[in-house]
mmCIF file of C-alpha atoms in Angstrom:
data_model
loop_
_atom_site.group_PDB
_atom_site.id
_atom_site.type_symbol
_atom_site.label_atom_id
_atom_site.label_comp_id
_atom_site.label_asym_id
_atom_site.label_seq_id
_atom_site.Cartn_x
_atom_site.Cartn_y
_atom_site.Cartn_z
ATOM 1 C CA UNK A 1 0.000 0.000 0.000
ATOM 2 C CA UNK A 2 0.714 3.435 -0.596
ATOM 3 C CA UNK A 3 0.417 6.112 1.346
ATOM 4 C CA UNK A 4 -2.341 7.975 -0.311
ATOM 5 C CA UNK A 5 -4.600 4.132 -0.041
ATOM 6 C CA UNK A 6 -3.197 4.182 3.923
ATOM 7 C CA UNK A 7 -4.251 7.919 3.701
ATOM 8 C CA UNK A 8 -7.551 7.382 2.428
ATOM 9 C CA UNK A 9 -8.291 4.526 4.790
ATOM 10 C CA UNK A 10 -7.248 6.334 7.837
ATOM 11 C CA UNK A 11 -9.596 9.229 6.465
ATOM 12 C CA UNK A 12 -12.730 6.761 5.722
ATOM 13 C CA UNK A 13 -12.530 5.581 9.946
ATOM 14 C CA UNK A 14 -13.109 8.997 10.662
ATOM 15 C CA UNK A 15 -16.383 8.939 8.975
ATOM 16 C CA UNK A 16 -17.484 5.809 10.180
ATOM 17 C CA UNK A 17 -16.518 3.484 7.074
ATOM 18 C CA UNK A 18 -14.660 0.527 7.836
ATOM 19 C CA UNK A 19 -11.637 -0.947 5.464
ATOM 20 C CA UNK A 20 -13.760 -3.712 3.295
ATOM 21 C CA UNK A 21 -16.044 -0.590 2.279
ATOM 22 C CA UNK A 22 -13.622 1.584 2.100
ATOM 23 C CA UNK A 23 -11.668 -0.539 -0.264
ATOM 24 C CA UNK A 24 -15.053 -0.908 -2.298
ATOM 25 C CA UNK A 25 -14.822 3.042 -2.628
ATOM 26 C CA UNK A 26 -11.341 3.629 -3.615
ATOM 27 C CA UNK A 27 -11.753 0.631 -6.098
ATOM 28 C CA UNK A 28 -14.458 2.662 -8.104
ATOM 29 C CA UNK A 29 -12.216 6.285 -7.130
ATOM 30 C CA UNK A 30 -9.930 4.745 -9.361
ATOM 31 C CA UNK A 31 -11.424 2.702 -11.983
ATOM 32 C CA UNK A 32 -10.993 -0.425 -11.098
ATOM 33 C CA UNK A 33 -9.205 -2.628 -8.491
ATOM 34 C CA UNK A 34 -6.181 -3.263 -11.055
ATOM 35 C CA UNK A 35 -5.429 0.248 -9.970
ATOM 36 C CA UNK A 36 -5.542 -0.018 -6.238
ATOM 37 C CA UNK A 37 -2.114 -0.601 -4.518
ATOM 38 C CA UNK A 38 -3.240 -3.737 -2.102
ATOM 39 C CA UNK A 39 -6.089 -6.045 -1.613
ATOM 40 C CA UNK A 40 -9.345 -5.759 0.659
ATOM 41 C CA UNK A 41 -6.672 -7.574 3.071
ATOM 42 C CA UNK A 42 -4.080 -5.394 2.705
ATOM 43 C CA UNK A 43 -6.487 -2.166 3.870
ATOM 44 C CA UNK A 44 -8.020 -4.288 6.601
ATOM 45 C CA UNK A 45 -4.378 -5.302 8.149
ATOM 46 C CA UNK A 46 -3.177 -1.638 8.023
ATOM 47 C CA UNK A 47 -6.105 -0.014 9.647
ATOM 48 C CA UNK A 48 -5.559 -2.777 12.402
ATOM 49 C CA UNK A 49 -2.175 -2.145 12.967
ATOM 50 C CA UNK A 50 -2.606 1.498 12.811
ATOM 51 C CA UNK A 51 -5.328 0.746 15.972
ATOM 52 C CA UNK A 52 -2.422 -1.436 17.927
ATOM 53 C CA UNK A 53 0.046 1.884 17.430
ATOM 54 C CA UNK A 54 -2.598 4.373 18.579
ATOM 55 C CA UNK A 55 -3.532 2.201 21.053
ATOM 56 C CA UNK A 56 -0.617 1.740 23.083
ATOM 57 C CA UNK A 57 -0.131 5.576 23.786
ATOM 58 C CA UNK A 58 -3.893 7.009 22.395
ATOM 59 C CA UNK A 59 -4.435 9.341 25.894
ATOM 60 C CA UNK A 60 -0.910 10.809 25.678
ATOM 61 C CA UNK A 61 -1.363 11.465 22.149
ATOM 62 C CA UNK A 62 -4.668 13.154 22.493
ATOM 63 C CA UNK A 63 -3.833 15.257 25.385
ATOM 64 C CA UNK A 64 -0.191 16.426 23.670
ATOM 65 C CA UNK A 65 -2.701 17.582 20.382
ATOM 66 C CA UNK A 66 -5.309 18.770 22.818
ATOM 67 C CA UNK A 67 -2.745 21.255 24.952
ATOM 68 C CA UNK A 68 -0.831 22.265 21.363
ATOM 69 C CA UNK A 69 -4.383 23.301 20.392
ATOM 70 C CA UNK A 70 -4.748 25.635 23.547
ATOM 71 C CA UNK A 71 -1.755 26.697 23.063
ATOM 72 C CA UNK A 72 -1.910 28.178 19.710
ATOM 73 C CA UNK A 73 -5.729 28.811 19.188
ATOM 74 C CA UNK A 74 -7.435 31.647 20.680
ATOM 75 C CA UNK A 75 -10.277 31.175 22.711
ATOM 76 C CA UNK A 76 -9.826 27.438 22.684
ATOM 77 C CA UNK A 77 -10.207 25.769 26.107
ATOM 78 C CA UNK A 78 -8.953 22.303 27.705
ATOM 79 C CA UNK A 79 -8.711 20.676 30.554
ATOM 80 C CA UNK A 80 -7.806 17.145 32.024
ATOM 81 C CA UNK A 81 -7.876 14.847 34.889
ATOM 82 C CA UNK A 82 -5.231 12.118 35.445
ATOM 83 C CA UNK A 83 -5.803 9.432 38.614
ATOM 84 C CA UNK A 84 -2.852 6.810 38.690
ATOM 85 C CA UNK A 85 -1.207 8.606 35.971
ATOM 86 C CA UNK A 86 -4.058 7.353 33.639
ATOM 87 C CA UNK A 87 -6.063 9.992 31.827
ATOM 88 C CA UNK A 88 -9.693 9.700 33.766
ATOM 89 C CA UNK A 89 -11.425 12.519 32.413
ATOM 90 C CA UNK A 90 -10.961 15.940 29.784
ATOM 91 C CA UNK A 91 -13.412 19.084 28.792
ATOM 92 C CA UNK A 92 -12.998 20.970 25.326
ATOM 93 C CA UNK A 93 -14.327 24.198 24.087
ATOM 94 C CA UNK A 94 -13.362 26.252 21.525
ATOM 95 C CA UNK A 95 -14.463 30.061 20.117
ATOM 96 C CA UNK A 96 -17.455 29.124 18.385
ATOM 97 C CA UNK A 97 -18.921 27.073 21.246
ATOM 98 C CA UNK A 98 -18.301 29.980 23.656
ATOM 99 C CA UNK A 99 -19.882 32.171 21.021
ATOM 100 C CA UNK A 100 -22.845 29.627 20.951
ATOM 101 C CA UNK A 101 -23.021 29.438 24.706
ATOM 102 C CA UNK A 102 -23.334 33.422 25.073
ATOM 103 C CA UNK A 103 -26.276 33.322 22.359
ATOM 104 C CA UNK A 104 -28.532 30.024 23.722
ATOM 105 C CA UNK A 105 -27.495 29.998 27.352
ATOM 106 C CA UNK A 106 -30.868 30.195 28.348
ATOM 107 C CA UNK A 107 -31.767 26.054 28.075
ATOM 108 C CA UNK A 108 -28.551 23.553 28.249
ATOM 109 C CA UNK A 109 -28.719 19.631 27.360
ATOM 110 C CA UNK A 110 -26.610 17.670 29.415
ATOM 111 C CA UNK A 111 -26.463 14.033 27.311
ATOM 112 C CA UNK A 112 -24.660 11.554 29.430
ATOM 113 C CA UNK A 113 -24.628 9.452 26.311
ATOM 114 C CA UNK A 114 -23.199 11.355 23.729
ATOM 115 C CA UNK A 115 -25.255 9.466 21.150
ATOM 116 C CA UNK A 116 -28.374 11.709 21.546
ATOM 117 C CA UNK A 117 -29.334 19.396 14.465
ATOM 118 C CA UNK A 118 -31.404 21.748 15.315
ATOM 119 C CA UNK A 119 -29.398 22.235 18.776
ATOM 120 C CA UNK A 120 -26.096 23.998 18.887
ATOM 121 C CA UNK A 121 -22.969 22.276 20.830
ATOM 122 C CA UNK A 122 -21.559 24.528 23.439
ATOM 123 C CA UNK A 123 -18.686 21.804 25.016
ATOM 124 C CA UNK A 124 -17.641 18.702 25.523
ATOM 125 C CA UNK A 125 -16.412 16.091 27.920
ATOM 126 C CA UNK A 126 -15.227 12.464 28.346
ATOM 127 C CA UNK A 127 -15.186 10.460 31.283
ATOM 128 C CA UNK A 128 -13.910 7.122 32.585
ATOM 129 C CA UNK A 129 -17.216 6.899 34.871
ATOM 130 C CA UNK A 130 -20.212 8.438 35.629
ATOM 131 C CA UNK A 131 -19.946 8.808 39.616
ATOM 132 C CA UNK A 132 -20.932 12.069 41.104
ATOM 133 C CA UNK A 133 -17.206 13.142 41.724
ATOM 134 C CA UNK A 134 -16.712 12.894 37.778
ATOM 135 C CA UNK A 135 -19.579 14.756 36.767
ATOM 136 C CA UNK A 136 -18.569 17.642 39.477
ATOM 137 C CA UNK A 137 -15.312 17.906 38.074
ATOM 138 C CA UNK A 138 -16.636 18.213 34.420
ATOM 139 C CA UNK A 139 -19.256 20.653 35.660
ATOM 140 C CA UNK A 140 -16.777 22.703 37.502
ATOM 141 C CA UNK A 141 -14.672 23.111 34.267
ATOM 142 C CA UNK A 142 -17.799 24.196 32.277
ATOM 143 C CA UNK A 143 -18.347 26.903 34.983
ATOM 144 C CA UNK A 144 -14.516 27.868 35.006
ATOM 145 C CA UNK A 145 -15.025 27.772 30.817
ATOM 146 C CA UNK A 146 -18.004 29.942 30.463
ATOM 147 C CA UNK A 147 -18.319 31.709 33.672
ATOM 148 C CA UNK A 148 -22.184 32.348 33.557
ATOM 149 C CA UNK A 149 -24.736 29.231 34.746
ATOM 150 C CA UNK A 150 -27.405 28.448 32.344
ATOM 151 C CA UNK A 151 -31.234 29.386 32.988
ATOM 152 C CA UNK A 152 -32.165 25.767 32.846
ATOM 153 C CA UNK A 153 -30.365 22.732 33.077
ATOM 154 C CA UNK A 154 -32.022 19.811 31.211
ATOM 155 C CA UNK A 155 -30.963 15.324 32.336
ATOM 156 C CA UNK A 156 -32.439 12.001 32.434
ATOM 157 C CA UNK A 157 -32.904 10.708 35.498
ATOM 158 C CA UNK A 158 -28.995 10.249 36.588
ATOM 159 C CA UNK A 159 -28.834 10.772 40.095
ATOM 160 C CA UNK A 160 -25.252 11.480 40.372
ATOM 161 C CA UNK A 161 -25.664 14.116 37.422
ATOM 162 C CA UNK A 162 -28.414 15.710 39.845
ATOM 163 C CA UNK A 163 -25.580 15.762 42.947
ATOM 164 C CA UNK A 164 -23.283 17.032 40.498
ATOM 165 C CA UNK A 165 -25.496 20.130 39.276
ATOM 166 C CA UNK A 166 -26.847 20.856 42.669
ATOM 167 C CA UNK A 167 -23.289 20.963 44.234
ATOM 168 C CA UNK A 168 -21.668 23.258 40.859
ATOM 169 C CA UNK A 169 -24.721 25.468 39.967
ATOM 170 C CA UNK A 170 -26.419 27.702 42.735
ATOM 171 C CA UNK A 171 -29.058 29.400 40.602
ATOM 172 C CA UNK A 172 -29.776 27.019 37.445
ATOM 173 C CA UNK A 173 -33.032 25.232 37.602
ATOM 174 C CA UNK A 174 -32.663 21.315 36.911
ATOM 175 C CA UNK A 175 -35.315 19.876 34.944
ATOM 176 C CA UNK A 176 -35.324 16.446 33.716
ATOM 177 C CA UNK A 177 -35.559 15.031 29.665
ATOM 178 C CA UNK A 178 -39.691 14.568 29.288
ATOM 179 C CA UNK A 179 -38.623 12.666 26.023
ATOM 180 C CA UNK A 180 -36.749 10.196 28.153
ATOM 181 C CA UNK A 181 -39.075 9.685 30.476
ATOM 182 C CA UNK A 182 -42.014 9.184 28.076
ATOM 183 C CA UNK A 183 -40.625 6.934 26.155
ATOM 184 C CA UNK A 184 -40.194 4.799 29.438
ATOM 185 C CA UNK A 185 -44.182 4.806 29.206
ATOM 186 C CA UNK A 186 -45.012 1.385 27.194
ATOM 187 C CA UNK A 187 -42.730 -0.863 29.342
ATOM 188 C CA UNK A 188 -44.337 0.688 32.550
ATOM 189 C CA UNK A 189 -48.026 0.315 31.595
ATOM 190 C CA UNK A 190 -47.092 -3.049 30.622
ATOM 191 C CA UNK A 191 -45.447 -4.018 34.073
ATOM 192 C CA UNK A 192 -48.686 -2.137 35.593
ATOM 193 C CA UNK A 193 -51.385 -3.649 33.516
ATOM 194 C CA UNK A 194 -50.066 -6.963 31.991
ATOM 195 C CA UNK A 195 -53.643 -8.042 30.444
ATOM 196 C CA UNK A 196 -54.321 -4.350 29.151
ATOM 197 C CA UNK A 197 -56.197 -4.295 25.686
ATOM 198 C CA UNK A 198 -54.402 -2.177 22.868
ATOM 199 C CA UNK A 199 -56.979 -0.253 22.779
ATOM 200 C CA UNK A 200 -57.028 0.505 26.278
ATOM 201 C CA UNK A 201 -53.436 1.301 26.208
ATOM 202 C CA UNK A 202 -53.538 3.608 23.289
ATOM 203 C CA UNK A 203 -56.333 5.711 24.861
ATOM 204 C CA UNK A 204 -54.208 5.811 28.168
ATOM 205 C CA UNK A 205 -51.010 7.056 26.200
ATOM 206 C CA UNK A 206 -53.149 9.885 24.260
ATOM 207 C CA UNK A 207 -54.612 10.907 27.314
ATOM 208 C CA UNK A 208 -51.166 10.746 28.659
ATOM 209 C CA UNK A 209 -49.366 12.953 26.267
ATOM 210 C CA UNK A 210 -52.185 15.388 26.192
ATOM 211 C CA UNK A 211 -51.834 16.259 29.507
ATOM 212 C CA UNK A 212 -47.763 15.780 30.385
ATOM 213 C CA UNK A 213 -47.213 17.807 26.989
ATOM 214 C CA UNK A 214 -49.540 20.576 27.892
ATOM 215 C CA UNK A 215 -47.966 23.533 28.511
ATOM 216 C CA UNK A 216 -50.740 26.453 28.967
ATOM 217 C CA UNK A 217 -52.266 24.968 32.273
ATOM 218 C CA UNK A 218 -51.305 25.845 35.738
ATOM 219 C CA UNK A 219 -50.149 23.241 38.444
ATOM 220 C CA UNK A 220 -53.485 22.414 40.086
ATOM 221 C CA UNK A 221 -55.165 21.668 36.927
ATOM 222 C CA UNK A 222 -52.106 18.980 36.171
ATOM 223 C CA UNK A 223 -52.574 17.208 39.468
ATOM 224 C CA UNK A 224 -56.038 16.867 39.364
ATOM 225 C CA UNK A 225 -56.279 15.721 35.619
ATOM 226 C CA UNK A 226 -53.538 13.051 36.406
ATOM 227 C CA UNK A 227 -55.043 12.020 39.504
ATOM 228 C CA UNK A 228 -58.600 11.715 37.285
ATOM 229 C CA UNK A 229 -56.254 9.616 34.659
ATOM 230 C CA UNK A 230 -54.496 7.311 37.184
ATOM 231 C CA UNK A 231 -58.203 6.503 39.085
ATOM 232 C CA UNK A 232 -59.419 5.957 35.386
ATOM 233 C CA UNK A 233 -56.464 3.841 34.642
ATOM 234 C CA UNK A 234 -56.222 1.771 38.473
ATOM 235 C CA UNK A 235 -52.700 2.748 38.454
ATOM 236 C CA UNK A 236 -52.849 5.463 41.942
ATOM 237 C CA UNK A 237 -50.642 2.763 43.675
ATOM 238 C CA UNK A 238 -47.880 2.076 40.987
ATOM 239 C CA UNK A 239 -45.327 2.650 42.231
ATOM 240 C CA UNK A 240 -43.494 4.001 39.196
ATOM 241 C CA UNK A 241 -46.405 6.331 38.137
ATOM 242 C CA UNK A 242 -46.482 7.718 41.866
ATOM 243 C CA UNK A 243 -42.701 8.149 41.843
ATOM 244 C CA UNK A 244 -43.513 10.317 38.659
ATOM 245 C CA UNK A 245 -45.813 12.644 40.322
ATOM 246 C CA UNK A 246 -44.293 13.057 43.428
ATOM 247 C CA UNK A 247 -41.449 14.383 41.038
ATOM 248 C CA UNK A 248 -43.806 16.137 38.988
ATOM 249 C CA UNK A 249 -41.981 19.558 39.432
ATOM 250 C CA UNK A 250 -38.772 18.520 37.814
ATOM 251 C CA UNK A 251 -40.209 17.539 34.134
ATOM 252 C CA UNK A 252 -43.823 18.804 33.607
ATOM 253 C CA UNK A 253 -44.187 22.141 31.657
ATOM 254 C CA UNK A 254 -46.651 23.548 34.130
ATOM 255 C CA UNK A 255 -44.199 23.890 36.675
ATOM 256 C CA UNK A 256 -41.793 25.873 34.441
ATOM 257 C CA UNK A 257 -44.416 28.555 32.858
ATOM 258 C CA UNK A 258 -41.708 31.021 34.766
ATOM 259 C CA UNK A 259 -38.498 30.029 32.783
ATOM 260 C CA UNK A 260 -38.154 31.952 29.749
ATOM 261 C CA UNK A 261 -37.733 29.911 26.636
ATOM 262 C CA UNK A 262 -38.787 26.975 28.416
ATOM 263 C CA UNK A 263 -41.520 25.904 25.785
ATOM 264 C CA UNK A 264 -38.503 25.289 23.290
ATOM 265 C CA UNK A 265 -37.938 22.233 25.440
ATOM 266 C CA UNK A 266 -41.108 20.653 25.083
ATOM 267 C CA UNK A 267 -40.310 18.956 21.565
ATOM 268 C CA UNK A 268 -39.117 14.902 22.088
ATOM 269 C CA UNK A 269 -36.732 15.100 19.160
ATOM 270 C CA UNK A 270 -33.506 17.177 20.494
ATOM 271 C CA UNK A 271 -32.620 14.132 22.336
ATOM 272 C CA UNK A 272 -33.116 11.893 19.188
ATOM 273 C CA UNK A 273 -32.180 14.073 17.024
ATOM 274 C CA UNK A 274 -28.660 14.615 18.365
ATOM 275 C CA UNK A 275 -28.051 10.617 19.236
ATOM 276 C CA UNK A 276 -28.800 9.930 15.339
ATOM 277 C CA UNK A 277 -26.041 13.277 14.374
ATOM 278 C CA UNK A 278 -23.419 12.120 16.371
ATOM 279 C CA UNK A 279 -24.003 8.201 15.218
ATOM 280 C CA UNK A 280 -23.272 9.271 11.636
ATOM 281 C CA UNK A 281 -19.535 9.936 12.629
ATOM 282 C CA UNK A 282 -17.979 8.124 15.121
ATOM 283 C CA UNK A 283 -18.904 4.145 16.953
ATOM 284 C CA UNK A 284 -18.521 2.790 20.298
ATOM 285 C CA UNK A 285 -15.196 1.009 19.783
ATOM 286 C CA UNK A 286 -13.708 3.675 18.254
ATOM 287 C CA UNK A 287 -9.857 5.079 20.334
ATOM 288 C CA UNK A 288 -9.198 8.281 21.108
ATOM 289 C CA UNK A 289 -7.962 10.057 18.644
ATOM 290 C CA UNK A 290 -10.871 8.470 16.376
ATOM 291 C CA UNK A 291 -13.357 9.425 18.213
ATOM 292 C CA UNK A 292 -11.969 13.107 18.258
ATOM 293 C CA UNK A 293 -11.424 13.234 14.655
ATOM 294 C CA UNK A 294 -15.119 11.981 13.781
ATOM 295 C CA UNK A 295 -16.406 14.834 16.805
ATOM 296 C CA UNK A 296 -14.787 17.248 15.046
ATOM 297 C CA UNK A 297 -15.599 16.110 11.757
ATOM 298 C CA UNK A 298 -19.000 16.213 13.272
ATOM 299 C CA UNK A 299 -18.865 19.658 14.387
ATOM 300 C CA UNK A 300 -18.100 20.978 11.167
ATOM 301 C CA UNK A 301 -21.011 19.901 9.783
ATOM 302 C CA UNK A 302 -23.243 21.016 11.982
ATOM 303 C CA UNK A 303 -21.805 24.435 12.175
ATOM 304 C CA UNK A 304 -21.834 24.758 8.197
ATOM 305 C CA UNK A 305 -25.694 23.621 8.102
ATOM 306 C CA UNK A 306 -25.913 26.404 10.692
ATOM 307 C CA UNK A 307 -23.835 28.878 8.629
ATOM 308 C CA UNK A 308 -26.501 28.183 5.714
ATOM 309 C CA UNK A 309 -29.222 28.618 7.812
ATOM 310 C CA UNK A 310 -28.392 31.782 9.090
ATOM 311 C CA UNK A 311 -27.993 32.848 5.311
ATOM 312 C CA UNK A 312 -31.259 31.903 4.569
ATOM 313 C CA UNK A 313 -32.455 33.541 7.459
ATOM 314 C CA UNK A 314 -30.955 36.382 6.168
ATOM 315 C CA UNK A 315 -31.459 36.492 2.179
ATOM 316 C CA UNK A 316 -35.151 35.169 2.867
ATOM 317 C CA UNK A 317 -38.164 36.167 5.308
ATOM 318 C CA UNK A 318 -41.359 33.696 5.565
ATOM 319 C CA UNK A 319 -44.456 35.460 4.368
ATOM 320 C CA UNK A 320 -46.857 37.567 6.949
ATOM 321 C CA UNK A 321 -50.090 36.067 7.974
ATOM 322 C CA UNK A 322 -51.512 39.622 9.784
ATOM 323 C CA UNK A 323 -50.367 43.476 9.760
ATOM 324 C CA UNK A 324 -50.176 43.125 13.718
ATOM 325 C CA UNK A 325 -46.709 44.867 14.994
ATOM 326 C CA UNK A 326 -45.694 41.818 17.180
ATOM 327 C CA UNK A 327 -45.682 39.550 13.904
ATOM 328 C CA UNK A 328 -43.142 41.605 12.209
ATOM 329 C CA UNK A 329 -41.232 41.780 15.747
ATOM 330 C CA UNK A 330 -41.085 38.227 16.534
ATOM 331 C CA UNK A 331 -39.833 37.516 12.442
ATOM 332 C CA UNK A 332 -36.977 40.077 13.580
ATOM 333 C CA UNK A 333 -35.788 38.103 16.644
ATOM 334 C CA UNK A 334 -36.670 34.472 15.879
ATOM 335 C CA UNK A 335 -34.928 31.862 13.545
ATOM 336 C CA UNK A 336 -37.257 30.596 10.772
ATOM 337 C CA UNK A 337 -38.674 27.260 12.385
ATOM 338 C CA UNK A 338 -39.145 29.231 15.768
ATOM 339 C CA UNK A 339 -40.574 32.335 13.756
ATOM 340 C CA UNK A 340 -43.572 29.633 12.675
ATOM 341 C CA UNK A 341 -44.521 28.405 15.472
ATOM 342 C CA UNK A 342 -44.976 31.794 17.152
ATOM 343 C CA UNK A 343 -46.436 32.612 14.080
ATOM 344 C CA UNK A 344 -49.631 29.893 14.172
ATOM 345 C CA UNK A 345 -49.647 31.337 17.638
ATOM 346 C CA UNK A 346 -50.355 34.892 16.871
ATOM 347 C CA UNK A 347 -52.756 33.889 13.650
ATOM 348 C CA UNK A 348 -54.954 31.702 15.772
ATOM 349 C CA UNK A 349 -55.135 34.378 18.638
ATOM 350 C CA UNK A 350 -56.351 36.371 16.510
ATOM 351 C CA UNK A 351 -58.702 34.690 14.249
ATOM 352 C CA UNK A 352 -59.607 31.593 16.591
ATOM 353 C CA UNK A 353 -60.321 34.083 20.291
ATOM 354 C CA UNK A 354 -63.701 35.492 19.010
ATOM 355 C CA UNK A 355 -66.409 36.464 21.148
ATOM 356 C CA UNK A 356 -69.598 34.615 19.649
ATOM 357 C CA UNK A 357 -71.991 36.480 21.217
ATOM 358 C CA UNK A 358 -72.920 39.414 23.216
ATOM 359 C CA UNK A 359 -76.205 40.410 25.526
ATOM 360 C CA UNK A 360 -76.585 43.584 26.753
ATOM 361 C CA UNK A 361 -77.852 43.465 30.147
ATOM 362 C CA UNK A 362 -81.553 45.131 30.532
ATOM 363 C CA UNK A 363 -81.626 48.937 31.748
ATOM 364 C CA UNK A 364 -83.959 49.385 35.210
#
């Protein structure tokens, strides 16, 4: 092999290809395989021994790029945690994710995951475990990073995340991932009610999302419709659906009608939505310095789809449904897809709130 095939191989990991199809693709690059210097074989022995090199040193090798980066970027910041000389955990940010982080402070994601585009990426972290002390130190660099706590911080249901947040951020408020809890739903009815009907089950999930998703009703109307649906249901002594309610102020949307922005939240795809991005570009056994180049690679993408957004945003304006002054102010400070919703908002206030009828009251 030469070192543009060992080039192109090495390139093809870092989007997610492996060697046999990466092999496939240089094959037709070129023409033919007659014109390929070495065999499927040859590109899948390479990329192995390139993984037994990287290997042996990958955590020295990242942090040296990592720190040379710091060094010679502006704005670009890193941090790292060693325990028995082995690398246990590192934070990233660079320029563009503090610029992000000044502009859509007001709701952060934490994704313990990593596999969860319409959200913007503000920083980064790795691990070794997810204990309490791990997620402090993490936290604690984000606050040393950006200096300013987010309006709302939004989890799953890790309890050492929650210790970490509550010992790091003083004025924050913690609310926990609705889409992760919801989607916990069908296993937990099923538990519940093991000889429910379908169609039993599919009335109690609609009546289920209509309420938990509702986000123009105050507290006591929430606990008295769920209390109605779990009586309906015989589920007041689950003990899962209880735990739910007792908890009721961390994840339902009538308990955060104070937060600003909070209703941008309510959607069940950011959590999807970014698992499926970051899937496309890096895999669960990848090393290091893999993993870093397909983040990165990763990054770039996202920020150019965001780049050609804000063009359009720009070149292009969505057309008026009203002459009302608060229209053409909300198409001034929203994106596009935010801009619509508001937008069906203010067109059905104003077309769908009519008084039907009016008696006036008898003179005496």
């Amino acid at each position: 092999m030469k070192y543009a095939e060992q080039l192109f191989v090495y390139h093809s990991s870092v989007s997610n290809i492996g060697p046999t199809k990466a092999y496939e693709v240089y094959s037709n690059m070129k023409g033919s395989e007659k014109n390929v210097h070495g065999t499927v074989t040859d590109f899948r022995n390479w990329r192995r021994d390139l993984n037994v090199f990287i290997n042996a040193s990958e955590s020295q090798m990242l942090v040296n790029k990592m720190e040379e980066r710091k060094k010679y970027v502006p704005g670009f910041s890193f941090e790292y945690k060693l325990e028995k000389s082995q690398l246990h955990s590192i934070f990233w940010a660079d320029e563009v994710a503090k610029c992000n982080y000044k502009e859509f402070s007001d709701i952060i994601s934490f994704d313990a995951t990593y596999r969860t585009n319409r959200c913007v990426t503000v920083a980064a972290g790795l691990i070794r475990d997810e204990t309490a002390e791990s997620y402090t130190w993490l936290l604690t660099c984000f606050m040393k990073t950006f200096g300013k706590e987010p309006n709302m911080i939004v989890t799953d249901q890790d309890k050492s995340m929650a210790m970490a947040i509550k010992a790091v951020f003083k004025t924050a408020k913690h609310r926990l991932c609705m889409w992760h809890i919801m989607r916990k739903v069908p296993s937990k009815i099923q538990e519940a009610i093991p000889t429910i009907e379908d169609e039993v089950e599919k009335d109690f999930k609609n009546r289920l999302n209509m309420l938990v998703w509702n986000m123009y009703i105050e507290p006591n109307v929430f606990e008295e419709r769920w209390e109605k649906l779990m009586h309906d249901f015989s589920l007041k002594n689950d003990s899962w659906f209880k735990h739910m309610f007792d908890i009721r102020s961390t994840w339902i949307p009538a308990y955060f009608i104070d937060t600003e922005m909070f209703g941008l939240m309510r959607t069940t795809s950011r959590s999807e939505s970014e698992n499926a991005f970051f899937s496309n570009f890096t895999r669960s056994a990848a090393n290091l310095l893999t993993f870093m180049d397909g983040f990165e690679s990763a990054m770039l993408k996202q920020r150019s789809k965001q780049e050609s957004l804000d063009a359009q945003t720009i070149k292009k304006n969505p057309k008026l449904l009203t002459q009302l002054k608060i229209e053409k102010h909300a198409l001034k400070v929203y994106t596009h897809a935010i801009f619509e919703i508001v937008q069906k908002e203010i067109y059905e206030a104003l077309y769908s709130c009519l008084l039907d009828k009016m008696d006036k009251e008898e003179e005496t």
